[in-house]
XYZ file of C-alpha atoms in Angstrom:
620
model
C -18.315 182.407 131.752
C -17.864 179.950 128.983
C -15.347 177.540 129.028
C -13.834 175.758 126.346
C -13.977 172.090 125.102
C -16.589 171.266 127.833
C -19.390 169.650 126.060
C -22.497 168.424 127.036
C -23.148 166.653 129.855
C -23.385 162.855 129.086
C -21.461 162.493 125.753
C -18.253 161.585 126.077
C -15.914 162.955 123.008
C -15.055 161.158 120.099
C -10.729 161.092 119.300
C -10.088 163.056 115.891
C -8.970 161.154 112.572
C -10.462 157.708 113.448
C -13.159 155.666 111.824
C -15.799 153.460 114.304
C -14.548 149.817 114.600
C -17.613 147.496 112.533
C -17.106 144.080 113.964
C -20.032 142.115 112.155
C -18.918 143.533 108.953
C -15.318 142.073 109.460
C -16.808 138.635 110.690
C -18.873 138.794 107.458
C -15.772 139.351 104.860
C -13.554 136.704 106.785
C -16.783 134.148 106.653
C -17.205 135.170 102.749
C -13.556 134.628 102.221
C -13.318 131.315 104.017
C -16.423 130.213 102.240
C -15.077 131.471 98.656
C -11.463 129.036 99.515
C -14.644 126.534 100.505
C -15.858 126.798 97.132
C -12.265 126.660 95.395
C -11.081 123.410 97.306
C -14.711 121.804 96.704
C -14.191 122.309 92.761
C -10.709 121.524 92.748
C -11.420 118.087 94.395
C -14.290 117.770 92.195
C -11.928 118.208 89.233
C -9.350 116.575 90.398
C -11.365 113.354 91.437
C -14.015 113.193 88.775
C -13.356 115.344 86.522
C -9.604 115.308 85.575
C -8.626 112.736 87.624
C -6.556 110.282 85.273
C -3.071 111.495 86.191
C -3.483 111.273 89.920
C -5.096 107.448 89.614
C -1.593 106.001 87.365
C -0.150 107.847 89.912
C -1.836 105.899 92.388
C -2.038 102.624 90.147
C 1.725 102.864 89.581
C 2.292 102.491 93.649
C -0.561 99.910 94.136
C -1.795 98.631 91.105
C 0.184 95.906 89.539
C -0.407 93.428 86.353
C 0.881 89.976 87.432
C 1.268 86.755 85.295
C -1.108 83.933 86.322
C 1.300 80.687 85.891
C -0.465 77.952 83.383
C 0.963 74.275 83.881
C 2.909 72.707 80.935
C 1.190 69.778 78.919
C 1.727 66.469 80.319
C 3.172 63.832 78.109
C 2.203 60.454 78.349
C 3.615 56.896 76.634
C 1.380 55.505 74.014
C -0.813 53.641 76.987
C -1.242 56.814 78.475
C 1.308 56.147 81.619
C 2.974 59.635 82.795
C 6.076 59.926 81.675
C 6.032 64.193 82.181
C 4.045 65.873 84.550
C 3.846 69.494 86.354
C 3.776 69.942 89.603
C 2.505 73.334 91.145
C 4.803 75.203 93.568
C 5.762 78.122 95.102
C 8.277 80.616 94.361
C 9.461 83.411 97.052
C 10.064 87.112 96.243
C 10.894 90.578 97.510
C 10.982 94.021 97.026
C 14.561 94.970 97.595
C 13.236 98.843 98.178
C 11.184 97.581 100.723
C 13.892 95.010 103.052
C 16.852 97.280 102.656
C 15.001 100.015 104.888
C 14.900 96.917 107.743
C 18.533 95.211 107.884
C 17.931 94.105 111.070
C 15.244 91.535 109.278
C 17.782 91.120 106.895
C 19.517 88.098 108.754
C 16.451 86.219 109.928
C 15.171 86.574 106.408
C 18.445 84.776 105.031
C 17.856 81.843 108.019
C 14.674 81.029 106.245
C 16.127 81.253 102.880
C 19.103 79.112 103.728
C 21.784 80.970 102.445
C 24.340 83.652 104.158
C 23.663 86.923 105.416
C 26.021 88.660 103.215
C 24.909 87.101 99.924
C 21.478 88.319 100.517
C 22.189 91.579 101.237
C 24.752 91.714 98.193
C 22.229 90.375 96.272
C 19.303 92.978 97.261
C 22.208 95.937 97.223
C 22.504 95.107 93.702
C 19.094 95.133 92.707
C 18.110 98.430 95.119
C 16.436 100.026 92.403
C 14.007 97.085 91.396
C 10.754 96.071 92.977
C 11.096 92.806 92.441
C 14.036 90.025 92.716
C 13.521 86.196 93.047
C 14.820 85.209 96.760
C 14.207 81.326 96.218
C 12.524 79.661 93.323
C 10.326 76.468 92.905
C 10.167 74.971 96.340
C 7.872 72.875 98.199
C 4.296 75.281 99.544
C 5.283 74.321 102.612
C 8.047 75.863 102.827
C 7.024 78.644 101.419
C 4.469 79.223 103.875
C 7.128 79.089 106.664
C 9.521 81.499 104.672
C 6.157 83.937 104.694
C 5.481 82.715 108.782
C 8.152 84.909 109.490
C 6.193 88.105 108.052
C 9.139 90.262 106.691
C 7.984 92.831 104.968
C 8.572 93.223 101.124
C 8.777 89.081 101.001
C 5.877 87.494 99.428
C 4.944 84.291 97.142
C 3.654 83.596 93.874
C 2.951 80.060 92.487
C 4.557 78.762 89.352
C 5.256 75.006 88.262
C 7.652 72.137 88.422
C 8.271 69.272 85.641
C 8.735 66.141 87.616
C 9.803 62.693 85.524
C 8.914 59.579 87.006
C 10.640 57.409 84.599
C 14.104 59.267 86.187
C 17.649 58.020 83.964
C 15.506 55.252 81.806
C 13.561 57.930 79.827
C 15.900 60.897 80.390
C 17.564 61.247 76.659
C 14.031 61.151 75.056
C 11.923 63.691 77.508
C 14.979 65.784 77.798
C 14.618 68.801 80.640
C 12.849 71.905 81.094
C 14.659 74.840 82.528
C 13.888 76.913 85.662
C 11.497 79.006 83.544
C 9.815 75.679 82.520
C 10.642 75.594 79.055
C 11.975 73.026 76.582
C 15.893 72.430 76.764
C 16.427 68.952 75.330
C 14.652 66.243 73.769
C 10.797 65.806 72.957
C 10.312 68.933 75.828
C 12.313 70.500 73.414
C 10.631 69.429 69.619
C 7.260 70.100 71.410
C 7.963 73.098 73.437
C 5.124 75.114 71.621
C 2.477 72.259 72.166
C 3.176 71.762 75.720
C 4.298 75.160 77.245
C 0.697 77.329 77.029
C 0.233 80.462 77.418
C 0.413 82.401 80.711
C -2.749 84.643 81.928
C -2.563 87.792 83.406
C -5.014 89.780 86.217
C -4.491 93.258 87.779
C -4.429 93.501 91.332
C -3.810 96.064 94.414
C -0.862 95.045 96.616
C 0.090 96.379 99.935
C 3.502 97.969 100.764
C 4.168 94.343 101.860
C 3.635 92.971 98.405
C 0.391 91.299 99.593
C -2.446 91.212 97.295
C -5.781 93.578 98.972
C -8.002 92.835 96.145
C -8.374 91.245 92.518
C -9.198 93.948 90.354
C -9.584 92.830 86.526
C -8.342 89.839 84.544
C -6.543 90.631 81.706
C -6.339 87.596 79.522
C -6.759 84.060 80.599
C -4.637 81.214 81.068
C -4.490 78.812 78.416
C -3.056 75.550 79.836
C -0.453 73.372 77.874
C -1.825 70.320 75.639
C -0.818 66.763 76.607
C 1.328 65.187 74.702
C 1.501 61.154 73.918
C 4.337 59.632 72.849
C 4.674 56.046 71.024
C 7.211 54.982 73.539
C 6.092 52.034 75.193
C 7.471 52.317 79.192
C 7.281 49.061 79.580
C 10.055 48.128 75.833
C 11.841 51.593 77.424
C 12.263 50.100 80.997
C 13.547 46.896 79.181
C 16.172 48.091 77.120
C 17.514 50.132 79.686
C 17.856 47.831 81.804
C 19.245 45.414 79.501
C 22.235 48.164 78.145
C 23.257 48.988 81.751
C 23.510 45.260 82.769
C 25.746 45.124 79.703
C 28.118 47.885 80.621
C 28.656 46.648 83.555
C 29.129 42.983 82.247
C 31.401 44.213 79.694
C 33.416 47.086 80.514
C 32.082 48.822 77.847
C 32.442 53.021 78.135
C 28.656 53.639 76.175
C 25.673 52.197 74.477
C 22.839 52.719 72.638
C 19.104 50.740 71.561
C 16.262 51.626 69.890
C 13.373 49.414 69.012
C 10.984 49.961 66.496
C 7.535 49.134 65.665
C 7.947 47.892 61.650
C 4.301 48.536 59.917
C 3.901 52.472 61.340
C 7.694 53.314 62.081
C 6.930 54.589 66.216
C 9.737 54.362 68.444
C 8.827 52.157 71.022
C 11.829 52.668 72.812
C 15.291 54.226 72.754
C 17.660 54.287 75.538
C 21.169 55.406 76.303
C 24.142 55.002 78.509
C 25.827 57.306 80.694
C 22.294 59.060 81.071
C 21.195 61.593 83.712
C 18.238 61.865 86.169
C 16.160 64.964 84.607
C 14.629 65.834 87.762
C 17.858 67.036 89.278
C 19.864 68.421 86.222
C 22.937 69.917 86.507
C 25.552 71.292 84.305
C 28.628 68.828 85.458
C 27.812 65.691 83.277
C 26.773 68.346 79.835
C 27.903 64.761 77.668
C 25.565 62.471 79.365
C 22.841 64.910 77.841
C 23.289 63.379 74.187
C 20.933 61.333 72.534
C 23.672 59.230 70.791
C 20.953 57.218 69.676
C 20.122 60.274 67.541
C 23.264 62.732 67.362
C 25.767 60.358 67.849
C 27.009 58.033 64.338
C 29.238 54.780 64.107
C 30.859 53.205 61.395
C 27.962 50.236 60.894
C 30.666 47.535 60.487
C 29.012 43.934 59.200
C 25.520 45.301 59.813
C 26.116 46.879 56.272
C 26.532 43.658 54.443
C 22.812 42.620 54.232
C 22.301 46.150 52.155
C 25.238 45.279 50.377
C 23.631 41.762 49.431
C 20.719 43.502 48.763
C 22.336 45.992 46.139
C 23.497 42.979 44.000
C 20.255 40.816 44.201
C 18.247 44.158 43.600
C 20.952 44.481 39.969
C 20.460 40.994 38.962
C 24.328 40.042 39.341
C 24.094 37.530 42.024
C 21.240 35.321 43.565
C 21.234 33.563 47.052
C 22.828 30.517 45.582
C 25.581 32.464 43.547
C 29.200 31.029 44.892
C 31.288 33.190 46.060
C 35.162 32.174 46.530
C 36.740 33.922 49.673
C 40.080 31.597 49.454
C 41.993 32.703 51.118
C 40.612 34.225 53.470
C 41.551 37.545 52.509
C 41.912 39.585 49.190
C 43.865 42.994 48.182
C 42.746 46.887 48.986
C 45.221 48.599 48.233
C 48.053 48.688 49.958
C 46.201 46.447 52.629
C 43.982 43.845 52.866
C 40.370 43.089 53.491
C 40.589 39.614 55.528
C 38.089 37.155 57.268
C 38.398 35.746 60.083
C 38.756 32.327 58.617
C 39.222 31.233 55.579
C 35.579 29.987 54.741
C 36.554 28.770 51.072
C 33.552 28.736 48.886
C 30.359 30.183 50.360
C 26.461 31.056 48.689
C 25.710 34.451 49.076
C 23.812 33.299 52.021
C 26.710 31.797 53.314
C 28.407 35.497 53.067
C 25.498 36.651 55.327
C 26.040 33.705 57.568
C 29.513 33.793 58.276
C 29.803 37.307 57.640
C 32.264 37.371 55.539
C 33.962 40.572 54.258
C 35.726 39.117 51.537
C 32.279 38.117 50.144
C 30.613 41.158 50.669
C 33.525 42.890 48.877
C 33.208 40.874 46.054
C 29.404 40.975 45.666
C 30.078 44.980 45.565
C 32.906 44.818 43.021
C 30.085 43.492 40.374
C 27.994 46.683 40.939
C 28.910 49.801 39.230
C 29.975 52.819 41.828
C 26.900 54.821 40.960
C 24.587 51.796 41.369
C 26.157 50.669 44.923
C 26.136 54.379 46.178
C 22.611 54.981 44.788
C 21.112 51.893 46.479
C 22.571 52.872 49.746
C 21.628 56.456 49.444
C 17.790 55.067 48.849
C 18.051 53.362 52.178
C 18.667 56.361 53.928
C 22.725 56.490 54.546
C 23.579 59.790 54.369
C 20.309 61.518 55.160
C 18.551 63.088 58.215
C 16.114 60.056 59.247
C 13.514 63.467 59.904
C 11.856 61.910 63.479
C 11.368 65.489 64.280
C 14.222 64.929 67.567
C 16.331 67.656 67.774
C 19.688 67.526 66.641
C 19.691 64.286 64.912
C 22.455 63.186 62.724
C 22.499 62.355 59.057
C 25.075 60.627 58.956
C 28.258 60.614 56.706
C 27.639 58.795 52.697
C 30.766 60.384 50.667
C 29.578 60.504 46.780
C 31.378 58.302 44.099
C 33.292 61.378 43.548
C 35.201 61.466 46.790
C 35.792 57.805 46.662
C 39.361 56.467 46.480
C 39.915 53.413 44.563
C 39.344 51.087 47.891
C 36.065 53.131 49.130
C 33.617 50.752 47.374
C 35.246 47.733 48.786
C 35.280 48.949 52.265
C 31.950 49.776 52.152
C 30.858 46.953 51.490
C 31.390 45.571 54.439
C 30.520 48.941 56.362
C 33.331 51.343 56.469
C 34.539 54.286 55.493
C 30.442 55.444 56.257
C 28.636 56.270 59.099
C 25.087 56.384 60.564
C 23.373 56.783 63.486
C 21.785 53.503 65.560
C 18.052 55.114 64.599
C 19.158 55.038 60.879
C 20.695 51.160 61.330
C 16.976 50.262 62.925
C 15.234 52.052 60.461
C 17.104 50.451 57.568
C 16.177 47.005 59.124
C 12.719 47.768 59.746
C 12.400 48.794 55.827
C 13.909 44.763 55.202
C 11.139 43.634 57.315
C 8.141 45.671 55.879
C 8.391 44.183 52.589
C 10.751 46.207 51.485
C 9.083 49.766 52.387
C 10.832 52.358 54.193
C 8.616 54.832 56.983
C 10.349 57.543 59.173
C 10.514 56.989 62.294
C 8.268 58.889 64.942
C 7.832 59.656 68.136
C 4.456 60.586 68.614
C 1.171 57.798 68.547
C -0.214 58.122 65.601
C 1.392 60.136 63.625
C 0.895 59.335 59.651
C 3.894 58.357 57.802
C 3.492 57.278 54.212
C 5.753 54.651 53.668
C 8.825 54.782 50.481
C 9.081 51.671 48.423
C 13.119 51.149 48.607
C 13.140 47.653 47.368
C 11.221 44.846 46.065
C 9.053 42.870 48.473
C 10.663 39.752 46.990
C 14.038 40.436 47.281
C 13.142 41.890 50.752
C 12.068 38.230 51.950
C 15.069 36.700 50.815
C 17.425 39.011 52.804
C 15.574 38.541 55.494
C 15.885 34.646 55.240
C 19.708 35.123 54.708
C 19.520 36.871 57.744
C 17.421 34.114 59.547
C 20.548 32.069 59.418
C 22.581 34.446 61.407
C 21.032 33.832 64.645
C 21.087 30.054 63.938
C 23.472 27.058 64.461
C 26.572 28.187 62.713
C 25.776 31.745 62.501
C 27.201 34.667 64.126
C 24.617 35.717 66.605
C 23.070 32.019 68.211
C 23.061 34.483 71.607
C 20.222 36.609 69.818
C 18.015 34.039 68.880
C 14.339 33.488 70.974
C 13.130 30.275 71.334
C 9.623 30.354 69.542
C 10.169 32.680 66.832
C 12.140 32.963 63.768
C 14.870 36.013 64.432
C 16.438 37.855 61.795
C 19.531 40.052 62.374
C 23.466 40.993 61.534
C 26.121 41.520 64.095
C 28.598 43.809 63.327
C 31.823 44.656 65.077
C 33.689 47.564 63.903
C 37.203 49.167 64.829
C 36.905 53.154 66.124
C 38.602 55.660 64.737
C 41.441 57.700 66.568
C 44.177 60.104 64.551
C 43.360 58.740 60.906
C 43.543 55.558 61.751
C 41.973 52.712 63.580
C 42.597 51.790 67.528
C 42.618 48.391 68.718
C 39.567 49.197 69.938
C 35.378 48.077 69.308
C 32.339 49.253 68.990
C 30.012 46.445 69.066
C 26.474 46.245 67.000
C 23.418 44.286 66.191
C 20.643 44.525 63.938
C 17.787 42.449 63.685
C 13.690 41.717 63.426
C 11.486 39.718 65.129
C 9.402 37.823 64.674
C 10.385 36.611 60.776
C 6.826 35.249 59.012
C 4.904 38.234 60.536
C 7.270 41.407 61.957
C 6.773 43.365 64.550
C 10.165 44.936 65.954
C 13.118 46.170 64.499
C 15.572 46.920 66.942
C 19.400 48.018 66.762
C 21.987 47.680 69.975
C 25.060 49.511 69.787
C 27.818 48.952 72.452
C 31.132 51.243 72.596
C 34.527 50.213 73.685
C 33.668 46.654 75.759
C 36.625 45.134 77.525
C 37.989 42.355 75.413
C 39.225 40.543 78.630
C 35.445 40.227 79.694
C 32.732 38.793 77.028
C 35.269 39.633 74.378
C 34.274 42.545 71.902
C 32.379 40.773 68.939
C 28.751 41.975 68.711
C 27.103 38.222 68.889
C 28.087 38.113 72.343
C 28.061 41.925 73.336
C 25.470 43.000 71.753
C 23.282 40.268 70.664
C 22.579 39.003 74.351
C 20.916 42.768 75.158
C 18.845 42.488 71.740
C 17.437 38.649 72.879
C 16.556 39.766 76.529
C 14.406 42.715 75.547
C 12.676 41.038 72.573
C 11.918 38.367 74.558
C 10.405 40.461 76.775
C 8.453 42.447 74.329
C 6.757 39.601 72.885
C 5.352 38.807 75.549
C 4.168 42.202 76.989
C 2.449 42.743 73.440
C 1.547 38.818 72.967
C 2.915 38.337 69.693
C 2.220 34.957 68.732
C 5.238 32.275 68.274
C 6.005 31.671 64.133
C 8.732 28.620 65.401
C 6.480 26.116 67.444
C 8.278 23.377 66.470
C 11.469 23.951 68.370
C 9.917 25.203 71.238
C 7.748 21.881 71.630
C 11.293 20.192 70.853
C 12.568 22.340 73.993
C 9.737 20.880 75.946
C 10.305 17.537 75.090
C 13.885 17.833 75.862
C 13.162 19.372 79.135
C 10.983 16.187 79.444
C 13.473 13.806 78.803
C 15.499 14.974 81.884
C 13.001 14.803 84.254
C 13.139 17.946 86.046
C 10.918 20.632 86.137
C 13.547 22.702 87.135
C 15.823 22.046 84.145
C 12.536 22.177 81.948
C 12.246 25.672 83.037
C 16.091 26.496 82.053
C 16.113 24.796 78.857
C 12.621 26.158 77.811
C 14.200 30.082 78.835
C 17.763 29.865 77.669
C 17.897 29.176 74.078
C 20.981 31.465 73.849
C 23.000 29.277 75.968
C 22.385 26.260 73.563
C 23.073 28.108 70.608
C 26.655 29.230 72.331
C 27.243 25.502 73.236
C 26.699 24.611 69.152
C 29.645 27.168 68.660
C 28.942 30.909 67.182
C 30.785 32.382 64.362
C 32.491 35.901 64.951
C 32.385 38.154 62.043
C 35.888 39.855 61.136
C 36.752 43.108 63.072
C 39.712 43.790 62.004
C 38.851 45.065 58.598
C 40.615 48.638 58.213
C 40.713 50.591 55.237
C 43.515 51.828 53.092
C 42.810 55.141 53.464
C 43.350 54.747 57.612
C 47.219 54.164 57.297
C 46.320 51.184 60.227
C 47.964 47.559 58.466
C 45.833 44.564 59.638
C-alpha cells in the first residue's frame, strides 16, 4: 500500500518557494563593494591632496599659516663727530588673540597681574576686539619682561620684537631730534625732515603658528628687511651742551619765561648748535607740555629790536649816502614819528655812524634810513633774508613777517630802522650775521655735515668789513655789550632789546637779544641769543647784560673745544701782566677768565627799549 509524501529513505525534503542560501557569493559582493568605496576614498584623497588640493591648503594656511612683519631698526643719527645723538633699541612687544583668552576667563586675571593693569580693562578691552586675532596687550617693554609676561604660558599671549628710539642727549638736544611715535616714526624735528632716510623698510616671512600663537616653523621669507640709514648731523654736542646750559642758567638768573640760541658755523652755514627753553625729555614724551615741543628757534619770530640797526647801516653805506665817519645829530635825544616819538636813551649829541652802532642809537638809525628811498631800504632788507623762509629743511620754520612799501604807514620806515614793526626768527638774526662775517655772502643754513650750499652775494665784501668793525666797538669800552666780549679775540655783535607786543600795543615788557661773530680778522661763529620776558628787578632786561653774558660763556667755550686761534694777543698778554702786577696766581687766574666783569666795571651803554611805534597806540 502506497503512502503519500513518504520519500526516499535518506533525503530529507526541501520547503516549497525558497531559493538555497549562497554564503561565499554574499561575502564576495560585500568584499567587492567595500573594496569599490576602497577605491572611491583612495581617489578622492588622491584628488583632494594632490590633485585638487588648493582650496583645502588656504583653508589650512588661513588657520596656521600667517605672513608677519620682520621689524627693521630706524637709522641712527649721529653729531658731526659721529657721537649718538639717536639710537634704536630692540624690544619686545606682547600680544594676544582675543578669540583664543576669552574661551579661558579664569586666566583672564592672572594675565592682567602680569600686564599691570585691572582685570576689567582687559577683559573690556579683549570683549571689544572678540572678533580679531590679534590686539596689542603691552607695547615696547624691556625682553625681560616680556619673557616673564610669556613665563606665565597663557594661551593666545605671545611676543614679537619691534624697536625703541632712545636719546642720550635727553632736554639739551630735544627741539632738534624731535620724537618718534609708538610706531617709530618721525613726529617732530630732524626725526621728522628725515623720516624717509631713517625709518627703512620692514621685511616680511611666512610662518606656521600654533593655536597658542607660537611660531612651529619658518616657512618662506617674503621680502627682506632693509634697515634705516644713519644719519649725521652738523650739530656739534659738545657747542649744543654749551648753549644749553648757558640759556637755562640764564632763566633762572633772570626770571626770564623763554629763550632761544643758535650758533653757526660762518664759511659752510651748519648749525652747530641750537637750543631752547622750556624743552622736554624725548625719551618720555607726553602730551601735557604740547608748547614745550616748539622749536622757537625755528617757528617762533621776535621783533629784532637794535639787532636791526647794523643792516640798517649797511643799507645806507651799500647807497652811497653815508660813510662811517658821516655825523649824525641825535640832539635831542629824540625826534618825531608821528604822533610819538622815537627817543634814545640819552641824548648822545653828535655821533659817526659808528658811533650810531656804538651807542645804539635809534635816533641815528632812523635818520640814516630817512636818506634811503622806501623801495631801496625794503629791497636791501628783503636781500638779507627778512621776510623769507631761511629753507634749513626743519619743519615748520618761520619766514618771518617784512610788510612791502605798500603796506607801510608814513612811520614804518623809521621804525624799522631800528627793528620794529618786522619780525624774524633767531635762525634768520644768526644767519643775517653770519652773511656780515663771510664777506658779505649769504649760505642757508643746514643741518646735516656736509651738505653743499652755494653761497648768495648780498653785499660787498668791503662794506661787509666795515660793519663788522662798527660792530667791533659794541662789545668794547663804551659800547653796549662789554659783558660779550672774550678776552683774546676781537668780538663783533649788536644787542637789542625790544618791547613785546600784547592787544595792538606794546607791554612794559622785554624780550632781550644779541647778535654777534667771533672771532673778527678770521670768523668762525655766528651766533644769536634770544631771551623772553627777564625780570627787570634781577639783571635788568637790556640784552648786554641778559643776553650778552650767555653769548660770551659759550663762545668762549667753543674756541677752545675747536682751537681757534686768538686774533687780540695784545690784551690778553696785558691781562697777564696785570694779573702779574698783583701777585697772585689766584687773581691772575680771575682776571685772565673774566674779561666781562672789567668791561662792566668801565660802564656799558644800554641801547633804548622803549622805542614803540605809532601804529601801536602805546606813548613812550
Amino acid at each position: 500500500m502506497n503512502v503519500r509524501g513518504v520519500g526516499k529513505p535518506g533525503k530529507a525534503a526541501r520547503p516549497r518557494g525558497r531559493t538555497q542560501f549562497n554564503l561565499r557569493g554574499r561575502l564576495g559582493l560585500v568584499a567587492g563593494a567595500l573594496g569599490l568605496c576602497s577605491l572611491a576614498l583612495v581617489g578622492r584623497a588622491v584628488d583632494l591632496q594632490i590633485i585638487d588640493n588648493d582650496f583645502y591648503r588656504q583653508q589650512g594656511d588661513a588657520r596656521f599659516l600667517r605672513e608677519i612683519p620682520i621689524p627693521t631698526s630706524r637709522g641712527m643719527i649721529t653729531d658731526r663727530n659721529g657721537e649718538p645723538l639717536a639710537v634704536s633699541s630692540p624690544v619686545e612687544s606682547i600680544w594676544g588673540n582675543p578669540q583664543e583668552l576669552l574661551k579661558a576667563p579664569d586666566r583672564l586675571p592672572e594675565l592682567a597681574r602680569a600686564l599691570g593693569v585691572p582685570t576689567e580693562q582687559l577683559t573690556r578691552k579683549l570683549g571689544q576686539r572678540s572678533d580679531k586675532e590679534f590686539v596689542y596687550l603691552k607695547r615696547r617693554i624691556n625682553p625681560d619682561e616680556a619673557r616673564a609676561i610669556l613665563a606665565h604660558d597663557i594661551p593666545g599671549v605671545a611676543s614679537q620684537r619691534e624697536f625703541r628710539r632712545f636719546y642720550p642727549q635727553g632736554e639739551a638736544l630735544a627741539h632738534v631730534l624731535g620724537f618718534t611715535n609708538i610706531d617709530d616714526r618721525g613726529q617732530e624735528g630732524v626725526e621728522l625732515a628725515f623720516d624717509d632716510w631713517l625709518r627703512g623698510t620692514p621685511g616680511a616671512k611666512k610662518v606656521i603658528r600654533d593655536r597658542r600663537g607660537r611660531i612651529v616653523e619658518n616657512v618662506d621669507l617674503v621680502r627682506a628687511a632693509q634697515p634705516g640709514r644713519d644719519l649725521t648731523l652738523s650739530i656739534d654736542r659738545r657747542i649744543q651742551y654749551l648753549t644749553y646750559r648757558e640759556l637755562k642758567r640764564a632763566l633762572l638768573e633772570t626770571g626770564a619765561s623763554s629763550a632761544s640760541a643758535v650758533v653757526l658755523d660762518i664759511a659752510t652755514g651748519e648749525v652747530l648748535a641750537m637750543a631752547n627753553l622750556p624743552s622736554y625729555n624725548p625719551n618720555a614724551v607726553d602730551g601735557s607740555r604740547r608748547d614745550a615741543h616748539r622749536n622757537r628757534a625755528v617757528t617762533d619770530v621776535v621783533e629784532p629790536g637794535s639787532t636791526m640797526k647794523p643792516v640798517t647801516i649797511a643799507a645806507g653805506l651799500a647807497a652811497g649816502v653815508v660813510t662811517p665817519d658821516t655825523l649824525i645829530d641825535t640832539r635831542p635825544g629824540w625826534m618825531p614819528n608821528g604822533r610819538y616819538r622815537t627817543t634814545d636813551t640819552h641824548n648822545y649829541g653828535v655821533l659817526t655812524v659808528t658811533g650810531v652802532i656804538t651807542k645804539s642809537s635809534n635816533v641815528g638809525a632812523a635818520k640814516v634810513a630817512h636818506r634811503l628811498s622806501d623801495r631801496q631800504f625794503y629791497d636791501f632788507v628783503r636781500r638779507f633774508g627778512y621776510g623769507r623762509a631761511p629753507h634749513s629743511g626743519f619743519p615748520g620754520e618761520s619766514s618771518g613777517v617784512l610788510p612791502p612799501p605798500s603796506r607801510w604807514s608814513g612811520t614804518s620806515k623809521q621804525t624799522m630802522a631800528y627793528g620794529y614793526g618786522l619780525s624774524a626768527t633767531p635762525l634768520q638774526i644768526a644767519q643775517v650775521y653770519a652773511a656780515f662775517a663771510n664777506d658779505g655772502r649769504m649760505i642757508a643754513p643746514t643741518f646735516v655735515k656736509g651738505q653743499p650750499n652755494p653761497p648768495t652775494q648780498v653785499l660787498d665784501p668791503r662794506i661787509a668789513h666795515e660793519v663788522m668793525r662798527m660792530m667791533q666797538t659794541v662789545t668794547e669800552p663804551g659800547g653796549t655789550a662789554t659783558q660779550a666780549a672774550i678776552l683774546g679775540y676781537h668780538v663783533a655783535g649788536k644787542t637789542g632789546t625790544a618791547r613785546m607786543a600784547s592787544g595792538g600795543g606794546y607791554a612794559r615788557r622785554y624780550v632781550s637779544l644779541f647778535a654777534g661773530v667771533v672771532p673778527v680778522e678770521h670768523p668762525r661763529f655766528s651766533m644769536a641769543v634770544v631771551v623772553s620776558d627777564p625780570d627787570p628787578g634781577r639783571r635788568g632786561y637790556y640784552g648786554g647784560s641778559v643776553s650778552g653774558p650767555v653769548f660770551h660763556n659759550v663762545m668762549q667755550g667753543a674756541l677752545r673745544l675747536m682751537d681757534v686761534p686768538p686774533d687780540d694777543i695784545e690784551t690778553w698778554l696785558a691781562a697777564q701782566a696785570r694779573a702779574q702786577g698783583v701777585g697772585s696766581a689766584g687773581a691772575g687766574i680771575a682776571a685772565a677768565g673774566a674779561p666781562a666783569a672789567t668791561g662792566a666795571a668801565a660802564g656799558a651803554v644800554h641801547e633804548p627799549a622803549q622805542r614803540v611805534p605809532a601804529a601801536t597806540g602805546v606813548r613812550p
